[in-house]
Amino acid sequence: MQDEYLLRRAPAPSPFIPSGLVLQVPPVAITTTRDMLQRAGRREACVFWYGDRDGNLATVRSVRAPRQRSMPGNYHVEADAMSEMVHDLPEDWKPLAQIHSHPGTGTEHSRYDDAMISSRRVLSLVFPAYGKQTAPWPQGIGVHEWQNDYWHMLAPKQVHDRLIVMPGPALDARDFR
Ligand SMILES: [Zn+2]
């Protein structure tokens, strides 16, 4: 497997049209996600967000890291590790986002990321610097959404409208590594 930064993808075939969907993210979900990503050291890691979805509004309730292989330039999760991670999840909680880290400041999807995403109904977030905070949220974070056969990277204004940081219910956090 090559380092994924070598796997540049084609540009978006059409502009992204904002969906009107909103994801509410409690601040503690962001710090928990950073902690879990940084546990892999100078290697890429992935974390998943689950929670409620009600109409256009979804709320992050759980941050979970599956068993995985972390390498400096990519990561890998087996199907059985995904099953293990979700088997005790409350039935009404849905997958909301897949998050992974990149080594440097580039946070656009690679072709590898396009292939590794577990669902086209979730957001895909890429954190720079192996999860270390380098700028105030959400600067530097790559937020991707599937639309018209492409994982669009949202512009800053679109990210601002799509992800709202606000306190929420108590957070479930589980690390299966
Ligand atoms: Zn990636």
GROMACS .gro file of C-alpha atoms and ligand atoms in nm:
model
  178
    1MET     CA    1   0.000   0.000   0.000
    2GLN     CA    2   0.136   0.341  -0.100
    3ASP     CA    3   0.119   0.641   0.126
    4GLU     CA    4  -0.216   0.786   0.042
    5TYR     CA    5  -0.088   1.137  -0.031
    6LEU     CA    6   0.044   0.992  -0.359
    7LEU     CA    7  -0.310   0.900  -0.464
    8ARG     CA    8  -0.450   1.229  -0.585
    9ARG     CA    9  -0.799   1.215  -0.725
   10ALA     CA   10  -0.985   1.393  -1.005
   11PRO     CA   11  -1.140   1.734  -0.926
   12ALA     CA   12  -1.514   1.763  -0.850
   13PRO     CA   13  -1.719   1.721  -1.171
   14SER     CA   14  -1.980   1.971  -1.046
   15PRO     CA   15  -2.012   2.224  -0.762
   16PHE     CA   16  -2.141   2.104  -0.425
   17ILE     CA   17  -2.500   2.210  -0.347
   18PRO     CA   18  -2.556   2.256   0.029
   19SER     CA   19  -2.806   1.999   0.158
   20GLY     CA   20  -2.955   2.190   0.452
   21LEU     CA   21  -2.854   1.905   0.684
   22VAL     CA   22  -2.696   2.006   1.016
   23LEU     CA   23  -2.469   1.802   1.243
   24GLN     CA   24  -2.451   1.916   1.607
   25VAL     CA   25  -2.114   1.836   1.760
   26PRO     CA   26  -2.054   1.873   2.136
   27PRO     CA   27  -1.710   2.026   2.212
   28VAL     CA   28  -1.620   1.715   2.415
   29ALA     CA   29  -1.668   1.501   2.101
   30ILE     CA   30  -1.400   1.705   1.926
   31THR     CA   31  -1.147   1.680   2.212
   32THR     CA   32  -1.219   1.306   2.252
   33THR     CA   33  -1.168   1.255   1.878
   34ARG     CA   34  -0.835   1.442   1.886
   35ASP     CA   35  -0.719   1.233   2.186
   36MET     CA   36  -0.808   0.908   2.011
   37LEU     CA   37  -0.634   1.012   1.686
   38GLN     CA   38  -0.321   1.120   1.875
   39ARG     CA   39  -0.303   0.785   2.057
   40ALA     CA   40  -0.166   0.645   1.727
   41GLY     CA   41   0.138   0.874   1.754
   42ARG     CA   42   0.288   0.969   1.419
   43ARG     CA   43   0.056   0.735   1.235
   44GLU     CA   44  -0.285   0.777   1.075
   45ALA     CA   45  -0.589   0.663   1.273
   46CYS     CA   46  -0.967   0.660   1.233
   47VAL     CA   47  -1.258   0.732   1.466
   48PHE     CA   48  -1.635   0.716   1.410
   49TRP     CA   49  -1.920   0.936   1.530
   50TYR     CA   50  -2.267   0.793   1.602
   51GLY     CA   51  -2.584   0.954   1.729
   52ASP     CA   52  -2.942   1.060   1.676
   53ARG     CA   53  -3.080   1.173   1.345
   54ASP     CA   54  -3.412   1.358   1.334
   55GLY     CA   55  -3.509   1.513   1.004
   56ASN     CA   56  -3.237   1.755   0.896
   57LEU     CA   57  -3.072   1.758   1.240
   58ALA     CA   58  -2.827   1.499   1.372
   59THR     CA   59  -2.644   1.503   1.707
   60VAL     CA   60  -2.319   1.328   1.794
   61ARG     CA   61  -2.371   1.101   2.098
   62SER     CA   62  -2.082   0.857   2.068
   63VAL     CA   63  -1.715   0.865   1.959
   64ARG     CA   64  -1.562   0.524   1.891
   65ALA     CA   65  -1.228   0.398   1.761
   66PRO     CA   66  -1.227   0.045   1.614
   67ARG     CA   67  -0.933  -0.196   1.618
   68GLN     CA   68  -0.724  -0.087   1.322
   69ARG     CA   69  -0.386  -0.084   1.157
   70SER     CA   70  -0.221   0.257   1.175
   71MET     CA   71   0.070   0.348   0.950
   72PRO     CA   72   0.246   0.680   0.882
   73GLY     CA   73   0.068   0.727   0.547
   74ASN     CA   74  -0.257   0.529   0.574
   75TYR     CA   75  -0.482   0.323   0.801
   76HIS     CA   76  -0.696   0.012   0.765
   77VAL     CA   77  -1.000  -0.131   0.944
   78GLU     CA   78  -1.122  -0.489   0.892
   79ALA     CA   79  -1.495  -0.565   0.864
   80ASP     CA   80  -1.494  -0.768   1.190
   81ALA     CA   81  -1.348  -0.470   1.377
   82MET     CA   82  -1.634  -0.256   1.246
   83SER     CA   83  -1.888  -0.515   1.369
   84GLU     CA   84  -1.720  -0.533   1.710
   85MET     CA   85  -1.734  -0.154   1.741
   86VAL     CA   86  -2.108  -0.121   1.674
   87HIS     CA   87  -2.252  -0.440   1.825
   88ASP     CA   88  -2.366  -0.274   2.152
   89LEU     CA   89  -2.466   0.058   1.997
   90PRO     CA   90  -2.824   0.167   2.081
   91GLU     CA   91  -3.047   0.074   1.789
   92ASP     CA   92  -3.164   0.428   1.718
   93TRP     CA   93  -2.810   0.566   1.690
   94LYS     CA   94  -2.692   0.605   1.333
   95PRO     CA   95  -2.346   0.642   1.182
   96LEU     CA   96  -2.290   1.017   1.136
   97ALA     CA   97  -1.924   1.067   1.046
   98GLN     CA   98  -1.600   0.884   0.973
   99ILE     CA   99  -1.292   1.075   1.086
  100HIS     CA  100  -0.928   1.006   1.010
  101SER     CA  101  -0.597   1.183   1.046
  102HIS     CA  102  -0.339   1.292   0.790
  103PRO     CA  103   0.030   1.359   0.857
  104GLY     CA  104   0.051   1.718   0.733
  105THR     CA  105  -0.178   2.008   0.650
  106GLY     CA  106  -0.340   1.850   0.341
  107THR     CA  107  -0.687   1.730   0.436
  108GLU     CA  108  -0.849   1.659   0.101
  109HIS     CA  109  -0.963   1.301   0.034
  110SER     CA  110  -0.718   1.079  -0.149
  111ARG     CA  111  -0.839   0.806  -0.385
  112TYR     CA  112  -0.766   0.569  -0.095
  113ASP     CA  113  -1.007   0.769   0.125
  114ASP     CA  114  -1.277   0.757  -0.142
  115ALA     CA  115  -1.244   0.376  -0.129
  116MET     CA  116  -1.212   0.337   0.252
  117ILE     CA  117  -1.520   0.532   0.357
  118SER     CA  118  -1.771   0.297   0.517
  119SER     CA  119  -2.090   0.473   0.403
  120ARG     CA  120  -2.196   0.744   0.162
  121ARG     CA  121  -2.454   0.872   0.411
  122VAL     CA  122  -2.197   0.996   0.661
  123LEU     CA  123  -1.967   1.296   0.660
  124SER     CA  124  -1.598   1.226   0.618
  125LEU     CA  125  -1.371   1.448   0.826
  126VAL     CA  126  -0.994   1.461   0.786
  127PHE     CA  127  -0.788   1.605   1.074
  128PRO     CA  128  -0.436   1.738   0.994
  129ALA     CA  129  -0.114   1.680   1.192
  130TYR     CA  130  -0.216   1.333   1.318
  131GLY     CA  131  -0.497   1.494   1.519
  132LYS     CA  132  -0.295   1.764   1.694
  133GLN     CA  133  -0.473   2.098   1.713
  134THR     CA  134  -0.303   2.345   1.477
  135ALA     CA  135  -0.579   2.606   1.443
  136PRO     CA  136  -0.915   2.696   1.598
  137TRP     CA  137  -1.198   2.461   1.496
  138PRO     CA  138  -1.289   2.405   1.214
  139GLN     CA  139  -0.990   2.561   1.035
  140GLY     CA  140  -0.767   2.303   0.872
  141ILE     CA  141  -1.024   2.022   0.899
  142GLY     CA  142  -1.131   1.869   0.568
  143VAL     CA  143  -1.507   1.804   0.569
  144HIS     CA  144  -1.634   1.587   0.283
  145GLU     CA  145  -1.988   1.498   0.180
  146TRP     CA  146  -2.105   1.256  -0.090
  147GLN     CA  147  -2.314   1.414  -0.367
  148ASN     CA  148  -2.356   1.330  -0.736
  149ASP     CA  149  -2.099   1.050  -0.738
  150TYR     CA  150  -1.824   1.251  -0.570
  151TRP     CA  151  -1.686   1.315  -0.221
  152HIS     CA  152  -1.698   1.695  -0.221
  153MET     CA  153  -1.467   1.885   0.012
  154LEU     CA  154  -1.684   2.160   0.161
  155ALA     CA  155  -1.579   2.525   0.147
  156PRO     CA  156  -1.535   2.706   0.484
  157LYS     CA  157  -1.882   2.870   0.463
  158GLN     CA  158  -2.040   2.531   0.389
  159VAL     CA  159  -1.856   2.372   0.684
  160HIS     CA  160  -1.980   2.653   0.908
  161ASP     CA  161  -2.342   2.580   0.812
  162ARG     CA  162  -2.307   2.199   0.815
  163LEU     CA  163  -2.136   2.147   1.154
  164ILE     CA  164  -2.258   2.333   1.462
  165VAL     CA  165  -2.054   2.304   1.781
  166MET     CA  166  -2.278   2.311   2.088
  167PRO     CA  167  -2.298   2.123   2.418
  168GLY     CA  168  -2.518   1.814   2.406
  169PRO     CA  169  -2.611   1.505   2.607
  170ALA     CA  170  -2.341   1.304   2.788
  171LEU     CA  171  -2.095   1.157   2.540
  172ASP     CA  172  -2.032   0.783   2.500
  173ALA     CA  173  -1.662   0.725   2.418
  174ARG     CA  174  -1.511   0.383   2.344
  175ASP     CA  175  -1.168   0.284   2.219
  176PHE     CA  176  -1.153  -0.077   2.098
  177ARG     CA  177  -0.777  -0.075   2.023
  178ZN      ZN  178  -0.680   1.015   0.404
   0.00000   0.00000   0.00000
